[in-house]
Tab-separated table of C-alpha atoms and ligand atoms in Angstrom:
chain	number	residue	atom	x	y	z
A	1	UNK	CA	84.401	169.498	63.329
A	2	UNK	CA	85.991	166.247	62.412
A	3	UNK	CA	86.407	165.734	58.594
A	4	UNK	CA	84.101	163.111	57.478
A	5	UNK	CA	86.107	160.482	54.545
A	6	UNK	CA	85.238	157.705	52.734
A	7	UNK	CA	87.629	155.137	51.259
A	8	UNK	CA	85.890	153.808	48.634
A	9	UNK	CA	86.383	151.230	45.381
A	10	UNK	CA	88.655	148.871	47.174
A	11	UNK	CA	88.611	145.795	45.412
A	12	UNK	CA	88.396	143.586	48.339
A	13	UNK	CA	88.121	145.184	51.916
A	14	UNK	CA	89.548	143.258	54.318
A	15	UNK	CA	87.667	143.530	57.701
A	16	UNK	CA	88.600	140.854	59.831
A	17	UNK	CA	85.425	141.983	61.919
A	18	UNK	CA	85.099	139.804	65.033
A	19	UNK	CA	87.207	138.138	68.176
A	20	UNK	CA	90.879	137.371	67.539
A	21	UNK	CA	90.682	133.679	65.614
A	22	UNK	CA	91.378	130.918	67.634
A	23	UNK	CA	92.830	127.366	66.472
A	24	UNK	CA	91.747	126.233	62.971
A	25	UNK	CA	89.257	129.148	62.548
A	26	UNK	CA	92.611	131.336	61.682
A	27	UNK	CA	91.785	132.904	58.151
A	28	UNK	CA	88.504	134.464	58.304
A	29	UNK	CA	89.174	138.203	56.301
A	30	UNK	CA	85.790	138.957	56.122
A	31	UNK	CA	85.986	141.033	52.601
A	32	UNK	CA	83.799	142.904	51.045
A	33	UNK	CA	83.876	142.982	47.712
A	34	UNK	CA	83.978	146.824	45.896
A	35	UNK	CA	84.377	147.749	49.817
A	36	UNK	CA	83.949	151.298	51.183
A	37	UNK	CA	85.049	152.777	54.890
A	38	UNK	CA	83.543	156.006	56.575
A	39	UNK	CA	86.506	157.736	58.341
A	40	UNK	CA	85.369	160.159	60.759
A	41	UNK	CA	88.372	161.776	62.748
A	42	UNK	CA	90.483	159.009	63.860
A	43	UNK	CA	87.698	156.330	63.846
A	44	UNK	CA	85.919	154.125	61.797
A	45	UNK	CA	82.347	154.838	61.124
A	46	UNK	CA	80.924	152.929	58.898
A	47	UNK	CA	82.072	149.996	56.778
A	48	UNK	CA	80.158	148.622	53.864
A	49	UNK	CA	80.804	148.494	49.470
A	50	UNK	CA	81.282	151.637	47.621
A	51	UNK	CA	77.437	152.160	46.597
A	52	UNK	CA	75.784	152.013	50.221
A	53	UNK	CA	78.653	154.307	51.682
A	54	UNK	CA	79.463	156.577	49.023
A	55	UNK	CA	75.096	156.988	48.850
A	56	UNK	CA	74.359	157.481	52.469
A	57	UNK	CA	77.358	159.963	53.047
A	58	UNK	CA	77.226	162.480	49.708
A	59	UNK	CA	78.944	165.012	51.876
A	60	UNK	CA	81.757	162.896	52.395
A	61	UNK	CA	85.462	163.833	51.050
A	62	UNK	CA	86.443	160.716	49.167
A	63	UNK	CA	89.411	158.951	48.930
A	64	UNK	CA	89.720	156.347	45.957
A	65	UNK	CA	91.473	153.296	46.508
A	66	UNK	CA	91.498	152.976	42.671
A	67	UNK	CA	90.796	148.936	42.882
A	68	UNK	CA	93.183	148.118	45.418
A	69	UNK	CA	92.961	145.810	48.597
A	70	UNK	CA	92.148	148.051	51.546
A	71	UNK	CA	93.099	146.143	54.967
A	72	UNK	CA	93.895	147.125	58.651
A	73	UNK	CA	96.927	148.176	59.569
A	74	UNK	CA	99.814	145.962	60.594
A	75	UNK	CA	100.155	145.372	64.182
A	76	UNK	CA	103.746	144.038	65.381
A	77	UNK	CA	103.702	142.518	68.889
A	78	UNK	CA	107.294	141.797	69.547
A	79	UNK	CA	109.524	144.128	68.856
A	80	UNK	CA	113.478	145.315	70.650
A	81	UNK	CA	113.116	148.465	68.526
A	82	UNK	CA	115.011	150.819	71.190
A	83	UNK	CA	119.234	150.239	70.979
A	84	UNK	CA	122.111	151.662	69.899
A	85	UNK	CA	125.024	150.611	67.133
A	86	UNK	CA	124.819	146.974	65.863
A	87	UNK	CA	126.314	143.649	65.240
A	88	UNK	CA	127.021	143.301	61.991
A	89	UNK	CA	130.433	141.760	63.052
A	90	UNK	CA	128.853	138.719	65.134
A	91	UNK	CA	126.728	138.107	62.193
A	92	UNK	CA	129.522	137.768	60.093
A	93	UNK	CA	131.003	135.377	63.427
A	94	UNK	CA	128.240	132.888	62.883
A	95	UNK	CA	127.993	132.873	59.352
A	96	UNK	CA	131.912	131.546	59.877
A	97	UNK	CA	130.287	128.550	62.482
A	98	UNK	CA	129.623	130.101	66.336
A	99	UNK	CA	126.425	129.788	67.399
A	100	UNK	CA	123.996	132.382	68.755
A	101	UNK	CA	124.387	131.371	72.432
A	102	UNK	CA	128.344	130.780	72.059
A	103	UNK	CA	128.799	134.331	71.189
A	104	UNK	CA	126.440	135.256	74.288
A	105	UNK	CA	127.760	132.917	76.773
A	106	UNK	CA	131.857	134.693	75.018
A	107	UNK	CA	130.429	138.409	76.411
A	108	UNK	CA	129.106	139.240	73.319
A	109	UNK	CA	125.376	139.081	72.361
A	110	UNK	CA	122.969	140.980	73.695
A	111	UNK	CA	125.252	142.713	76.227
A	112	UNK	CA	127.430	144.338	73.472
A	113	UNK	CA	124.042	145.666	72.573
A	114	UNK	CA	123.602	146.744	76.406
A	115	UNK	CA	127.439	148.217	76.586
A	116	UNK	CA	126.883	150.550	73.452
A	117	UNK	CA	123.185	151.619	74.487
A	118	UNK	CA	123.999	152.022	78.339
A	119	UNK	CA	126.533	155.200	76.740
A	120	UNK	CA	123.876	156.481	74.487
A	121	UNK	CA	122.185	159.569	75.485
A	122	UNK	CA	118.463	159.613	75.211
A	123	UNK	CA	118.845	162.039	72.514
A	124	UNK	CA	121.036	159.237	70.244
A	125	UNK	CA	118.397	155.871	71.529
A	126	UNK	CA	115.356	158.478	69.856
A	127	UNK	CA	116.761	159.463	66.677
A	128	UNK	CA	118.206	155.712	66.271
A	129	UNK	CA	114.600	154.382	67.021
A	130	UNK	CA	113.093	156.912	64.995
A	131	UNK	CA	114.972	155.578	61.824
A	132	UNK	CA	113.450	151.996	62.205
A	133	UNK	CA	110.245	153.000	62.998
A	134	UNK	CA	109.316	155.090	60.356
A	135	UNK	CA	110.800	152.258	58.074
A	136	UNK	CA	108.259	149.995	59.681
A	137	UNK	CA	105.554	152.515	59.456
A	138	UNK	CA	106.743	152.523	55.590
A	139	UNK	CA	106.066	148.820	55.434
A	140	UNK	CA	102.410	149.173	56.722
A	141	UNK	CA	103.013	148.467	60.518
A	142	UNK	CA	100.646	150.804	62.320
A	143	UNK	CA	101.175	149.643	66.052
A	144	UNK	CA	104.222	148.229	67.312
A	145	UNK	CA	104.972	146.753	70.903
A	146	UNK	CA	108.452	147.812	71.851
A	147	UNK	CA	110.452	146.460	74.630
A	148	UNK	CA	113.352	147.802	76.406
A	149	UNK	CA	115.902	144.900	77.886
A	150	UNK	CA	119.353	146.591	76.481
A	151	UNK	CA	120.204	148.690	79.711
A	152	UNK	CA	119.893	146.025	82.180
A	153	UNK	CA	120.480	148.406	85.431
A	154	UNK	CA	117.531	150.737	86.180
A	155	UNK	CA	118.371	153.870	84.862
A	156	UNK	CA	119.249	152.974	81.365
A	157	UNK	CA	115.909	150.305	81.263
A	158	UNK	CA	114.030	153.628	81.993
A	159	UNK	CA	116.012	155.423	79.529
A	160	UNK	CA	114.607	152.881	76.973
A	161	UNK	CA	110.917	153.497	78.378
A	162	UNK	CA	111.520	157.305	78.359
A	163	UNK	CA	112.572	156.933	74.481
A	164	UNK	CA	109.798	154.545	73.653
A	165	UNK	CA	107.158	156.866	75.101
A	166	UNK	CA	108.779	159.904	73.314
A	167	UNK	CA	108.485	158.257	70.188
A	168	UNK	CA	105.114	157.269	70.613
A	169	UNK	CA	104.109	160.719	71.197
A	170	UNK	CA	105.920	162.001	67.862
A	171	UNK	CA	105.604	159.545	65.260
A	172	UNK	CA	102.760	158.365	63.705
A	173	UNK	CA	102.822	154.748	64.867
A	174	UNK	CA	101.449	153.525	68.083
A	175	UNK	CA	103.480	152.011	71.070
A	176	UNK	CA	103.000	149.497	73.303
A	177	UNK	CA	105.889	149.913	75.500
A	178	UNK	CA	107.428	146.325	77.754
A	179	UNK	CA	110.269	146.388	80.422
A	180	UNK	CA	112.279	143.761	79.650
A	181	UNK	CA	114.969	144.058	82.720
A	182	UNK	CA	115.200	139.704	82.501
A	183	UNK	CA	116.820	140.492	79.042
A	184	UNK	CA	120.047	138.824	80.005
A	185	UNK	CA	122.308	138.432	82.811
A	186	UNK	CA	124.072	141.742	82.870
A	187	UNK	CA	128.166	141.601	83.324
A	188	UNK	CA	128.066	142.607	86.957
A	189	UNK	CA	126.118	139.818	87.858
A	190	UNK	CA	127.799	137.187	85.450
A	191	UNK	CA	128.658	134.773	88.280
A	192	UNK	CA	125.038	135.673	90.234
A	193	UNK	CA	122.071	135.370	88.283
A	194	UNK	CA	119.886	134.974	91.327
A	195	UNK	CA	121.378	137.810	92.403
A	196	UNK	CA	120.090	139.836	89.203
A	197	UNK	CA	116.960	138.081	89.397
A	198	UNK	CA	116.385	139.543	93.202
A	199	UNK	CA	117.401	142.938	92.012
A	200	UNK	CA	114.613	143.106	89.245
A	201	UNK	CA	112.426	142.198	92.071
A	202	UNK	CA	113.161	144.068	94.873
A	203	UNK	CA	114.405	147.448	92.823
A	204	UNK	CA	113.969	147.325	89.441
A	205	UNK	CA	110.337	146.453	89.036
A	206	UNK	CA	109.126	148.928	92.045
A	207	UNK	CA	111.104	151.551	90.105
A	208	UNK	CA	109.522	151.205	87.122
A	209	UNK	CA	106.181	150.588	88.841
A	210	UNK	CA	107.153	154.204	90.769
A	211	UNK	CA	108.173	155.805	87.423
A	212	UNK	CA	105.541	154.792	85.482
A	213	UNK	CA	103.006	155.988	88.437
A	214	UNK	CA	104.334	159.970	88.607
A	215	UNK	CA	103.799	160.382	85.095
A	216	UNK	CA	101.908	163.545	84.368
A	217	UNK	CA	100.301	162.665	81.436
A	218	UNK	CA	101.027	159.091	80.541
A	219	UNK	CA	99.986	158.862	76.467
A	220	UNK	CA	98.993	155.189	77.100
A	221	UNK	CA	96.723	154.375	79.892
A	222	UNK	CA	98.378	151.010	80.909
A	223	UNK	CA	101.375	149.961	82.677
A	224	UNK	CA	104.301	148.802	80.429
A	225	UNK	CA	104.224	145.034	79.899
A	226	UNK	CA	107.099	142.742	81.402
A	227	UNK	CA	108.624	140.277	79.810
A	228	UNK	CA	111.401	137.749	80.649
A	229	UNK	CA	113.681	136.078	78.378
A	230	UNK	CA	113.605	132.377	79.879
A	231	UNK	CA	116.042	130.099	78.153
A	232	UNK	CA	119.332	128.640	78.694
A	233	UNK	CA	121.764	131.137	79.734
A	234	UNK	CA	119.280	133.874	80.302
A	235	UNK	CA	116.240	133.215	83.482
A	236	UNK	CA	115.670	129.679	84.423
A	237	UNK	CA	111.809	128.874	84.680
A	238	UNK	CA	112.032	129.312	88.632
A	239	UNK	CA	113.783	132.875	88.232
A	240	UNK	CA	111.168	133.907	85.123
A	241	UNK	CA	108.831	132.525	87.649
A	242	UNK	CA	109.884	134.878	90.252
A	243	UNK	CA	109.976	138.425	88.391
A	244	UNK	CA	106.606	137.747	86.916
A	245	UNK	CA	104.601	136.327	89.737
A	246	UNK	CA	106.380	139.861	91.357
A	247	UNK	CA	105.422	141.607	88.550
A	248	UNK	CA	101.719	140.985	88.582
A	249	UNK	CA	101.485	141.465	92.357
A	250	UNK	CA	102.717	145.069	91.130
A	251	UNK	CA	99.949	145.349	89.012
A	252	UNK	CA	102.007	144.841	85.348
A	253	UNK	CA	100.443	142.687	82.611
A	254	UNK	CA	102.965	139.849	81.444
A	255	UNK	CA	104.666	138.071	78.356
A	256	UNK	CA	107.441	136.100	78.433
A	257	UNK	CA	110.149	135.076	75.567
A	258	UNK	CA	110.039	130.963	75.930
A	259	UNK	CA	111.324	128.407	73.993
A	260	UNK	CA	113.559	129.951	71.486
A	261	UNK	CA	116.622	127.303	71.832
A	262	UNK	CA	115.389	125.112	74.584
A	263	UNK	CA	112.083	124.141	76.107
A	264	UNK	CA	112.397	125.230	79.923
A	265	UNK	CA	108.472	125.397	80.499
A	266	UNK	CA	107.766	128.837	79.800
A	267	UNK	CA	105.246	128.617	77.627
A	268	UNK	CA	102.799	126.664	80.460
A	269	UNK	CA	104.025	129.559	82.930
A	270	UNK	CA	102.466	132.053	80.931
A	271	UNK	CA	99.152	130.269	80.865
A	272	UNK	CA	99.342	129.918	84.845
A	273	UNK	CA	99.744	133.740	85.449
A	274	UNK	CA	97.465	134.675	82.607
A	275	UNK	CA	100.384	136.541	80.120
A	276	UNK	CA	98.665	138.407	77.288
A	277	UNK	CA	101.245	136.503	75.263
A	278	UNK	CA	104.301	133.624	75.269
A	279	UNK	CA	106.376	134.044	72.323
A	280	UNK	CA	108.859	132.570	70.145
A	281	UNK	CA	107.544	128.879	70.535
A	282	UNK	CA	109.890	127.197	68.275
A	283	UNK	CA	111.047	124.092	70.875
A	284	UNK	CA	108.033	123.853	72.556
A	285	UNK	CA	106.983	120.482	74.309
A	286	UNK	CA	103.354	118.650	73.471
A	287	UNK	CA	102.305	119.448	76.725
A	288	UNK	CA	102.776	123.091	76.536
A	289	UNK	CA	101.325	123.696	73.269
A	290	UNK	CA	98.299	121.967	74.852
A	291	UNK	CA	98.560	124.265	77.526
A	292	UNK	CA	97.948	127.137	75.075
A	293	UNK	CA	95.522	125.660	72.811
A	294	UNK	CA	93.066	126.458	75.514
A	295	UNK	CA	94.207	129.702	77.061
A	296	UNK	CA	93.644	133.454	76.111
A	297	UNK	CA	97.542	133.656	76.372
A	298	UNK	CA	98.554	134.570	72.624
A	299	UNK	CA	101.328	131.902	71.060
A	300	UNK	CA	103.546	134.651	69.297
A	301	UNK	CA	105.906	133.660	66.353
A	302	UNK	CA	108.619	135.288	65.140
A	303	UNK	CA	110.045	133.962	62.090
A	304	UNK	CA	112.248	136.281	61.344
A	305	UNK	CA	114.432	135.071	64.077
A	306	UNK	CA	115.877	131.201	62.847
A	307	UNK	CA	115.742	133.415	59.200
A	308	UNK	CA	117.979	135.452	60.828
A	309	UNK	CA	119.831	133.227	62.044
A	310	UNK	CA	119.606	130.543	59.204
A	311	UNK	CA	118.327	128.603	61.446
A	312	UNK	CA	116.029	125.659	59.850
A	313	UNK	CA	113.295	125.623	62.746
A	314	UNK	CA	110.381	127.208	63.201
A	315	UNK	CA	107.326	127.271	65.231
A	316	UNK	CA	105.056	124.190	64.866
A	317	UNK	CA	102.090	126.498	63.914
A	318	UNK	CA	100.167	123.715	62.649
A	319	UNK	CA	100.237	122.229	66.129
A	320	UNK	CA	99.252	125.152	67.795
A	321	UNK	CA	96.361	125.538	65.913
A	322	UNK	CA	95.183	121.962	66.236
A	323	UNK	CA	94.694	122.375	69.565
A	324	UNK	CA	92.906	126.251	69.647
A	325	UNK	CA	95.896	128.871	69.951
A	326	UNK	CA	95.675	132.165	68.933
A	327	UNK	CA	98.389	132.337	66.843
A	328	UNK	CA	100.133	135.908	65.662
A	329	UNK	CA	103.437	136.695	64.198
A	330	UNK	CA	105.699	139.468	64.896
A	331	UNK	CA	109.183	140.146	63.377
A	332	UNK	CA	111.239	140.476	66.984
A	333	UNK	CA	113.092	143.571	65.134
A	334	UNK	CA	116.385	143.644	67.343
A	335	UNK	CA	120.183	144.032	66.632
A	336	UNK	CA	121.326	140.822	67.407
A	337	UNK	CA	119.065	138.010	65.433
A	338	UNK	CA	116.491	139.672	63.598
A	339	UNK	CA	116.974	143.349	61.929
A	340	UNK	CA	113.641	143.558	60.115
A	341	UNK	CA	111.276	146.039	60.507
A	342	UNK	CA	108.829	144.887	57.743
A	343	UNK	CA	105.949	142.735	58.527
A	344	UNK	CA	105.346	142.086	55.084
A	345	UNK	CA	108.507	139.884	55.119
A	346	UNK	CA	107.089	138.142	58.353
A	347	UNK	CA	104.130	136.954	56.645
A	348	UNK	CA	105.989	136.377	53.591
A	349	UNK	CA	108.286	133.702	56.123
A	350	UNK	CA	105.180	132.605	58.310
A	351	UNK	CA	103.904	131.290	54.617
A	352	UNK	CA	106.362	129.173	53.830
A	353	UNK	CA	108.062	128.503	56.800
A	354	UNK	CA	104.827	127.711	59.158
A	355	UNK	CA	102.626	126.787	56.326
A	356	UNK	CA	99.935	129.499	56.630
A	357	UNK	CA	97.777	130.898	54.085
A	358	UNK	CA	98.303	134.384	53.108
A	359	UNK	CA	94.667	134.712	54.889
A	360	UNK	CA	96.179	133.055	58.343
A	361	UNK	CA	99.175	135.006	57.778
A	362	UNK	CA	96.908	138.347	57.333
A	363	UNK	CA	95.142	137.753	60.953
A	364	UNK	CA	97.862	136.515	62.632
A	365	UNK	CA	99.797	140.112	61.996
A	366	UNK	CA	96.300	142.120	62.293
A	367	UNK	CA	93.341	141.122	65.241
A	368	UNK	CA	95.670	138.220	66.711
A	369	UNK	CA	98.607	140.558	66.836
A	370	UNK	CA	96.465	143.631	68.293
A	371	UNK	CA	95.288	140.399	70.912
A	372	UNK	CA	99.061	139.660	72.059
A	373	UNK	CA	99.041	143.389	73.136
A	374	UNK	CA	95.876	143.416	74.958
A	375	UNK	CA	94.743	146.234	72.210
A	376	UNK	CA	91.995	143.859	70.123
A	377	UNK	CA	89.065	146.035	71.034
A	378	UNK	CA	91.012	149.587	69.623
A	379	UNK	CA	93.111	148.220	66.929
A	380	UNK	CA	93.684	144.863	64.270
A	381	UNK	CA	90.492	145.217	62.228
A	382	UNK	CA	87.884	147.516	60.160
A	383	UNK	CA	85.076	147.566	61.990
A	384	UNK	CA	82.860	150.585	63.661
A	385	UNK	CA	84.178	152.267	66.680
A	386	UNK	CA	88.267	151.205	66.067
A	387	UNK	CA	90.860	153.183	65.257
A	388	UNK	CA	90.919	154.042	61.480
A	389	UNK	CA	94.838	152.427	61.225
A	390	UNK	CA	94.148	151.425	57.393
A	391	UNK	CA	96.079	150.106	54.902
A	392	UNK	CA	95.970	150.727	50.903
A	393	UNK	CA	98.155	148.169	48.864
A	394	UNK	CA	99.244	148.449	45.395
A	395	UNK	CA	97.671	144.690	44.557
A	396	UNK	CA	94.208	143.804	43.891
A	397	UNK	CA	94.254	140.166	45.419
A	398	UNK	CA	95.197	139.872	48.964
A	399	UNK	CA	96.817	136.592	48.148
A	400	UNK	CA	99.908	138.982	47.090
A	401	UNK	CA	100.802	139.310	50.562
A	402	UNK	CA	102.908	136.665	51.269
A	403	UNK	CA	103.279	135.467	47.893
A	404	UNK	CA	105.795	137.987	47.164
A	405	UNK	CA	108.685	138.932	49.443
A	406	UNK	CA	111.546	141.357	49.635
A	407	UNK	CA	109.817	144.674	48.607
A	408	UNK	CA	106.644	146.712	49.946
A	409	UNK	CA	102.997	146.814	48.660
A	410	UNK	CA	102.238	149.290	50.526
A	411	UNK	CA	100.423	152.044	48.491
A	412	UNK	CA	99.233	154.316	51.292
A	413	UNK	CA	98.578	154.552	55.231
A	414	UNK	CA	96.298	155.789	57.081
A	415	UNK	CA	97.286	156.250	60.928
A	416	UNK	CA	94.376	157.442	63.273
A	417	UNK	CA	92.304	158.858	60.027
A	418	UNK	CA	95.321	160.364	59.086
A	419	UNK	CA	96.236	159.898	54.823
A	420	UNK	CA	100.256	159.106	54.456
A	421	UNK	CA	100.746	158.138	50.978
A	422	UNK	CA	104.198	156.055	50.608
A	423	UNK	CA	103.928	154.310	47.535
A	424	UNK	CA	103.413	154.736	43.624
B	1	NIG	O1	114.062	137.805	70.762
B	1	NIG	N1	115.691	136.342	72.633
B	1	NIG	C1	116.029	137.375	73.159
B	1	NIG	N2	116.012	138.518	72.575
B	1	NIG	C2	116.112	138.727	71.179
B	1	NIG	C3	117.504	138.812	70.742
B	1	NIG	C4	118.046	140.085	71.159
B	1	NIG	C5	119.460	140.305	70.760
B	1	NIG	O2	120.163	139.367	70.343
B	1	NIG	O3	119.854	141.467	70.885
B	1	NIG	C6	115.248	137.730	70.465
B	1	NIG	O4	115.692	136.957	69.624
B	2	FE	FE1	112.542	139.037	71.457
């Protein structure tokens, strides 16, 4: 029988019940005050305060959240978890003046990534992944998407899938895996990007689409995602055009990385073909914000990324929600601009940096998030029926999150009704 628990005395339970928020509506928590949860198996049952749950369930093993905030579980939609070694010495490059796209465009960038995790065995991409991921499950992330995009030839792209869906199966965070093959124009093809762009068409995509479909048991029901990295240097918007338009023929759902350095029109693309999300948004034109304001597509911001790269621009969140978006944030973990695996520190950045309130902050990395995977009805808020991915923190205001930065208020997780207690 499935063990029947109640989190109870939280001092404000965040529920976010309800539709991701769209627009100007961002920042609805939804808290009840001296909140309570029923926990049966890996679901929520019930959600109301402390006296109605802790009454109509006496049976009930309790868990007592001892006055703290009780919230759902992070959700990180854009993540390059999967690779192998790092770039600590390009950092130090561009903290002495080269630019993110000079060292790319010089051989180095993501495709030193690709050299050292094309050699990796899968054995070495899991137990580096593993690492990271149970430092972001430490920080409260319960669900992460995770794409691959570092082996940029088919075998090691499925490689990366093969890891990702390992690791979903072992560790207590769920996966959403994407096949990022449009990651970056790999060496071969360094004079024939069309050439590239025809091969992730005509052999790459049907092999994942092939690989994916002889899985025995898949452990997530849906395709992987695809994604295409469409800036300057990477896909131009006719070539991102191509490998997604062949993409959903195949029967993948989309995102695509747009607007990071330069505004090529990827953000409207999405919208046409219906993406579940276009992310990064940071040089995005009026037109294309528009575009989004009135489109399911989720507007995805990473933050983390011109922090990384101490870079002073940022997503004009404030203009996204003007016109409707549904905003989230994500912290684009990956070896090259953005080693983070906390979401804590993304809201902490989205506060300051896109001017949201700790409450916009809190949807856009819960429901929102959960939205840019397509996952919004299983995962991103407390409410009857969804996964019981809960968070205790060690604060009694919300407002903490995001006002401070640079450590972890996590107090305990629970993953799938699960108790993991991390903190003091
Ligand atoms: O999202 N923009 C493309 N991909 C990553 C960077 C990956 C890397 O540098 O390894 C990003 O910023
Ligand atoms: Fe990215």
């Amino acid at each position: 029988m499935n063990v029947e628990r109640i989190v109870h005395n939280a001092s404000q339970l965040l529920t976010l019940a309800g539709p991701p928020q769209r627009g100007e509506r961002l920042g609805e928590l939804n808290i009840i005050e001296d909140g309570a949860l029923l926990i049966v198996g890996e679901r929520i049952a019930a959600v109301g305060t402390s006296a109605e749950l802790l009454a109509a369930y006496p049976a009930a093993e309790r868990l007592d959240a001892g006055g703290r905030v009780v919230m759902p579980g992070l959700v990180d939609p854009h993540t390059h978890a999967v690779w192998a070694g790092d770039r600590a010495a390009e950092f130090e490059m561009r903290l002495q003046g080269k630019s993110y796209l000079e060292i790319m465009q010089a051989g180095g960038g993501i495709v030193s990534t690709v050299r050292q995790t094309r050699t990796a065995s899968l054995e070495q991409l899991i137990a580096e992944t593993r690492s990271r991921l149970r430092r972001m499950f430490a920080h409260g992330t319960t669900t992460a998407e995770v794409k691959s995009g570092y082996g940029l030839e088919t075998e090691t792209e499925i490689k990366m899938l093969q890891a990702i869906l390992e690791l979903t199966c072992e560790e207590p965070l769920d996966l959403a895996p994407t096949f990022l093959g449009a990651h970056a124009i790999p060496p071969e093809f360094k004079d024939d990007p069309q050439g590239y762009t025809d091969m992730v068409c005509e052999q790459m995509l049907p092999a994942v689409r092939a690989w994916w479909g002889q899985l025995p048991d898949p452990p997530i029901p849906d395709p992987p995602f695809v994604d295409v990295f469409c800036e300057t240097g990477a896909f131009t918007l006719a070539q991102s055009r191509q490998i997604l338009e062949t993409a959903r023929d195949l029967g993948f759902p989309l995102k695509i990385h747009a607007d990071e350095f330069d505004n090529l029109g990827g953000a409207a693309l999405a919208v046409e073909l219906d993406a579940a999300s276009a992310d990064h948004l940071v040089v995005t034109s009026t037109p294309d914000i528009a575009a989004l304001g009135t489109s399911n597509t989720v507007a995805v911001s990473l933050p983390c990324t011109p922090f990384g790269l101490a870079e002073g621009h940022y997503t004009p969140a404030k203009d996204l929600l003007a016109v409707g978006a549904i905003l989230a944030i994500a912290t684009d973990l990956n070896p090259g601009t953005a080693w983070c695996e906390s979401m804590q520190f993304a809201i902490a950045l989205a506060c300051r940096y896109l001017r949201l309130t700790p409450a916009q902050a809190i949807v856009a990395a819960t429901i929102n998030a959960a939205a840019a995977i397509r996952r919004e009805d299983q995962i991103g808020s407390l409410e009857p029926g969804k996964l019981a991915d809960v968070l205790i923190l060690d604060v009694s205001d919300y407002r903490h999150l995001g006002y401070r930065f640079g450590g972890n208020l996590v107090h305990t997780v629970i993953k799938r009704g699960r108790v993991y207690p991390l903190g003091g």
